Coordinates of C-alpha atoms and ligand atoms in Angstrom, one line a residue:
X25 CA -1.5 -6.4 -12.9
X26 CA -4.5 -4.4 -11.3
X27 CA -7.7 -4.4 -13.6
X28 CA -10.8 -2.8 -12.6
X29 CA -13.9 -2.7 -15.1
X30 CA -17.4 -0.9 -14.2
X31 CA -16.8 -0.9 -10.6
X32 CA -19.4 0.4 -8.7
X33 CA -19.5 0.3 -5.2
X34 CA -22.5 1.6 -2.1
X35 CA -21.6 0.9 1.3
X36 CA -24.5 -0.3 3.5
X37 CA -25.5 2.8 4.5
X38 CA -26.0 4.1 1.2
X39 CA -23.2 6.2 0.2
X40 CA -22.0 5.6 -3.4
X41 CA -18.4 6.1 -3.1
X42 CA -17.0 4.2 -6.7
X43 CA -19.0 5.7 -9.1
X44 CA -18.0 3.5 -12.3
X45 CA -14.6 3.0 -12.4
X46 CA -12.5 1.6 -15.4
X47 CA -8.5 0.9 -14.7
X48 CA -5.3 -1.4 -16.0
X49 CA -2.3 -0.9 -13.3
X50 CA 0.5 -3.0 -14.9
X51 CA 3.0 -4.7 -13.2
X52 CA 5.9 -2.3 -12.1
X53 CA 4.2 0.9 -12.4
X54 CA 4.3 3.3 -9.5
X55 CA 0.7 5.1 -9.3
X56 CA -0.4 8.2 -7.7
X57 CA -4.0 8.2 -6.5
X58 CA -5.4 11.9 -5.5
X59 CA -8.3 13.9 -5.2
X60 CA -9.6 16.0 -3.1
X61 CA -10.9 14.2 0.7
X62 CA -13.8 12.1 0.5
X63 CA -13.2 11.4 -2.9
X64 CA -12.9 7.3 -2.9
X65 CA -9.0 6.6 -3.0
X66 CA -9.2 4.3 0.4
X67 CA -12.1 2.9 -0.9
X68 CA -10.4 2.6 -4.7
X69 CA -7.7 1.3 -2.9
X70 CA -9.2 -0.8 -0.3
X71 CA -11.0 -3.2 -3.2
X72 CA -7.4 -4.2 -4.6
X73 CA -6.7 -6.1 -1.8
X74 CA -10.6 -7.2 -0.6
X75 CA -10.6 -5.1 2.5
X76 CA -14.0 -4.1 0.7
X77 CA -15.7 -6.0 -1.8
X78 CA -17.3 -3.8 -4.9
X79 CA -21.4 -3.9 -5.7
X80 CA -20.6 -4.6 -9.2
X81 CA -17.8 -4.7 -12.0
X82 CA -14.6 -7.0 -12.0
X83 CA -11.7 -6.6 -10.5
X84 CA -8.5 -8.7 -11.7
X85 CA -5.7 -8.6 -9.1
X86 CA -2.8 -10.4 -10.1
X87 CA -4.8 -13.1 -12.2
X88 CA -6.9 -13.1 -9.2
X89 CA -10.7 -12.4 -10.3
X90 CA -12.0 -11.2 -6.8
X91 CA -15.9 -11.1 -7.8
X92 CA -15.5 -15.7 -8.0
X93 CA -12.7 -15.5 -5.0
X94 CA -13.9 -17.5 -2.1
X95 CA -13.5 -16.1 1.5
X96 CA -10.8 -18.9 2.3
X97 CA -8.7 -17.8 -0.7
X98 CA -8.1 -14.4 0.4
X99 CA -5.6 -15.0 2.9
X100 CA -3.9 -16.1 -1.0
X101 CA -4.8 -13.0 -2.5
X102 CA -3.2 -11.2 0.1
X103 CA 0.2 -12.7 0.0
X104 CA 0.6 -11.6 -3.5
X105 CA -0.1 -7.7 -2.4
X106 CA 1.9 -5.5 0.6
X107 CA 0.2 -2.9 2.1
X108 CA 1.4 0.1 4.3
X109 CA -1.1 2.6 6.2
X110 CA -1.0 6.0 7.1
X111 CA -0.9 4.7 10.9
X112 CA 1.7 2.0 10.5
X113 CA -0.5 -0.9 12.5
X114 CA 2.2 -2.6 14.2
X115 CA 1.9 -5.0 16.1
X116 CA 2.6 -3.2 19.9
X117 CA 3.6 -6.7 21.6
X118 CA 5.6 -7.9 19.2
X119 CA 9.1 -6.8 18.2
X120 CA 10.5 -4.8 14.8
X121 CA 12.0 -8.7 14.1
X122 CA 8.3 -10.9 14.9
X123 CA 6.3 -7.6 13.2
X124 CA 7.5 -8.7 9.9
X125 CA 8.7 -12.3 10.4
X126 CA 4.6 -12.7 11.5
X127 CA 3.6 -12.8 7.7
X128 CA 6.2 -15.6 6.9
X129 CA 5.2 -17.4 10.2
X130 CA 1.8 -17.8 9.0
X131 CA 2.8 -18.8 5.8
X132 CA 4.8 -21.7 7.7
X133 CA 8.3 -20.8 6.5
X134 CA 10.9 -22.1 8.2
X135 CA 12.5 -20.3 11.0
X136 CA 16.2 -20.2 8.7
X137 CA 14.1 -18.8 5.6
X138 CA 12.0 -16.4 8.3
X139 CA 15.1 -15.3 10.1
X140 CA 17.1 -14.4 6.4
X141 CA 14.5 -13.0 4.8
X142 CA 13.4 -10.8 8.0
X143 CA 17.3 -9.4 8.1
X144 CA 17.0 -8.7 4.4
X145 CA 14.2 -7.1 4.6
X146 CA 15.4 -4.8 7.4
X147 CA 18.6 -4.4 6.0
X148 CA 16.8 -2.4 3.3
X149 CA 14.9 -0.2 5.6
X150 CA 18.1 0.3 7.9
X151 CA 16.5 -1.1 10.3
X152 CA 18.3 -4.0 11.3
X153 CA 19.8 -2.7 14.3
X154 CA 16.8 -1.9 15.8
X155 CA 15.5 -5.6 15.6
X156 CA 14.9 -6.3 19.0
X157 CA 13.2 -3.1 19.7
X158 CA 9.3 -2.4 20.2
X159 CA 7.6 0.2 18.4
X160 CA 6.8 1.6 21.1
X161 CA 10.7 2.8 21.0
X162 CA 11.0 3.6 17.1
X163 CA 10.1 7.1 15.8
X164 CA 7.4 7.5 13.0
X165 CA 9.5 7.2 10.2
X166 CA 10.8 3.6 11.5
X167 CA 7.7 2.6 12.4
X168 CA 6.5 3.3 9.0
X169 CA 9.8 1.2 7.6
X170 CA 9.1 -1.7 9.9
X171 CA 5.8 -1.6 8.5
X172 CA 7.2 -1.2 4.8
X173 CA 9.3 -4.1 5.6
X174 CA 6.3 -6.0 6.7
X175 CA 5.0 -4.8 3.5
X176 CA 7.6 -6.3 1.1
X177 CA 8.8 -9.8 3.0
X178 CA 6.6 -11.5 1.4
X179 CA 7.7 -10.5 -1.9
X180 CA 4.4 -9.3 -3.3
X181 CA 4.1 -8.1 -6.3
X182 CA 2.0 -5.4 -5.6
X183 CA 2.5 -2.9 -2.6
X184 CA -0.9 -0.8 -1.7
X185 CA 0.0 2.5 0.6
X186 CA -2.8 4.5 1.7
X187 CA -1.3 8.2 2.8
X188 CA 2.0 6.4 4.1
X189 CA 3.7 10.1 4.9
X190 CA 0.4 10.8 6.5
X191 CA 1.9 11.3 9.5
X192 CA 5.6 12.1 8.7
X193 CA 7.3 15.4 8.6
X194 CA 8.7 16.5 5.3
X195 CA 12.2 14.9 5.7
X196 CA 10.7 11.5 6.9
X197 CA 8.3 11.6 4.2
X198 CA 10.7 11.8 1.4
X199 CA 12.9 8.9 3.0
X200 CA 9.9 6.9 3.1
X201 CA 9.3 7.7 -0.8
X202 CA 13.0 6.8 -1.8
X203 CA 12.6 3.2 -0.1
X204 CA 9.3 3.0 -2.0
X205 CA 11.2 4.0 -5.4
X206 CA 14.0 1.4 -4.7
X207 CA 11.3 -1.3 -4.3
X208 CA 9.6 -0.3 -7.3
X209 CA 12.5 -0.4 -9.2
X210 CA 13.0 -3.9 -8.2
X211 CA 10.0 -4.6 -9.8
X212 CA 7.0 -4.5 -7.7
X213 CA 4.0 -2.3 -8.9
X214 CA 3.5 0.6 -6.3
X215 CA -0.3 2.1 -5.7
X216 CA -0.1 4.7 -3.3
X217 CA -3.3 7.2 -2.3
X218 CA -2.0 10.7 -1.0
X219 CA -2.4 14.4 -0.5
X220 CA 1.2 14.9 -0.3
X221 CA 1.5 17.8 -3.2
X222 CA 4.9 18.2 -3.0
X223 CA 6.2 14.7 -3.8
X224 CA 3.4 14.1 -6.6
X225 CA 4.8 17.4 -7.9
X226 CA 8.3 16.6 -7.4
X227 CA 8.7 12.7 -7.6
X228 CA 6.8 12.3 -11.1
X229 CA 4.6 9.2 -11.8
X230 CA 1.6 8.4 -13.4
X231 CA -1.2 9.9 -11.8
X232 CA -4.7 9.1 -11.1
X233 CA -7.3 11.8 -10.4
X234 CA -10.7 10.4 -8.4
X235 CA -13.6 12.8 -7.5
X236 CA -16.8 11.8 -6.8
X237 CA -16.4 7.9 -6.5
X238 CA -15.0 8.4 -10.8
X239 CA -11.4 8.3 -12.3
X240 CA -11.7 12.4 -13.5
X241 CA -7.6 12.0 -14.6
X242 CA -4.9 9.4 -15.5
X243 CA -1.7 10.7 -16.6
X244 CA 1.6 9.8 -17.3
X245 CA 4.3 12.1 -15.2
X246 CA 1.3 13.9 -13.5
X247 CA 0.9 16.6 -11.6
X248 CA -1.0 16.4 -8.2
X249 CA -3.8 19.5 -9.1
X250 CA -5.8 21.7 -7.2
X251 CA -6.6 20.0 -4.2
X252 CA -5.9 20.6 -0.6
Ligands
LIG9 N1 -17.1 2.2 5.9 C1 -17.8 3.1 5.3 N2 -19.1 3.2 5.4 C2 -19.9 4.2 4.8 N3 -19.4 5.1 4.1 C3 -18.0 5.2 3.9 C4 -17.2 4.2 4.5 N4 -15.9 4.4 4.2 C5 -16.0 5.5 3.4 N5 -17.2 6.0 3.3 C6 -17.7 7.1 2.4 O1 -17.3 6.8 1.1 C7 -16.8 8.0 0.5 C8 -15.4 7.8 0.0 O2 -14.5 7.6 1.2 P1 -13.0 7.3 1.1 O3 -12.6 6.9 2.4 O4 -12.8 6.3 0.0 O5 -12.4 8.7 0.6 P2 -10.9 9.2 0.4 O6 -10.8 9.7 -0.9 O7 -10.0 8.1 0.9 O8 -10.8 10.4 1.4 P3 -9.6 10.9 2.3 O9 -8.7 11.7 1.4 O10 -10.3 11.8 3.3 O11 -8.9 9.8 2.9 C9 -17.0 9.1 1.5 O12 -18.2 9.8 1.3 C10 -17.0 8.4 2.8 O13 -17.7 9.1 3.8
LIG10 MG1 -8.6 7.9 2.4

């Protein structure tokens, strides 16, 4: 569950980019954010998981109040929330195998746990056969699965993506967009910002509209609107 109430927030440089924002995500929705650029998604988005903190109003992330949540805790918060990026942030020394088993590592799993739940989560992303390799020698698309495994090992129960098809070509994209419908059908709630038209359009979900730092739309089965 994802609740937002009077969220304001300024950056230091004076830009008011969350403009008084009200929202209740619940848990196993899949949610659209778009709007036109400039607008506050990766901001909107960024406060779920504390990569910014908000200048006023409360946010509730998983019965996690972030405006009382200590600094050490957030390592906590994080564990209970995936997120994917538009550039994938792998880890280029590390393998497709230690890029996701890294999050159980620090967690202190154990190396049979790490090693099962690693191949699981591979196995979804068909990537297991490209364990060993860098990503360095993957092609967007699995890059951007490796990083959707990385994502989901933890089993969070939210998964953030900010323009994950950002960089994908049409085909790619929509692969990316099935493995994201299969994990929210599993159950996890799914928060993605994008401009992609086509797969708001096409893939219906609720949809959030944000211009000017404000929620402007919020529909069930949306549609993605007029911008570019
Ligand atoms: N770290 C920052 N410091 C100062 N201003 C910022 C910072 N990050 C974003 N902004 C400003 O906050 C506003 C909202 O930015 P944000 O990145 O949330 O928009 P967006 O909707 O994600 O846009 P896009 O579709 O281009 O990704 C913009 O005016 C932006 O310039
Ligand atoms: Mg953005």
């Amino acid at each position: 569950m994802i609740e937002m109430s009077e969220v304001y927030k300024t950056y230091p440089n004076g830009v008011l980019a969350i403009n008084g924002i009200d929202i209740v995500i619940h848990p196993g929705e899949f949610v659209y954010v778009v709007g036109p650029s400039g607008a506050g998604k990766s901001t909107f988005i960024k406060m779920m998981y504390r990569e910014e903190k908000p200048s006023s109003g409360k946010i509730v992330i998983n019965g996690i109040d972030l405006s009382t949540l200590k600094e050490s805790k957030v390592p906590m918060l994080r564990r209970s929330i995936g997120v994917v990026f538009q550039d994938f942030k792998l880890l280029p020394k590390l393998t497709v195998f230690e890029n996701v088993a890294f999050a159980l590592e620090v967690i202190g799993e154990s190396p049979r746990n790490i090693r099962k739940r690693v191949l699981d989560v591979l196995d979804l992303v068909q990537l297991k056969h490209k364990a060993r390799f860098f990503p360095d020698e993957l092609s967007g698309g699995e890059q951007q699965r490796v990083s959707i495994a990385r994502s989901i090992v933890n089993n969070p129960a939210v998964m953030i993506a900010d323009e994950p098809t950002g960089n994908l070509d049409p085909d790619t994209s929509w692969e990316i967009m099935h493995l994201f419908e299969e994990i929210n059908n599993r159950g996890t709630t799914v928060v993605m910002a994008t401009h992609n038209k086509e797969i708001v359009n096409t893939l219906k979900k609720r949809v959030i509209a944000v211009e000017d730092g404000k929620i402007v739309r919020d529909e069930a089965r949306g549609e993605y609107g007029l911008y570019d």
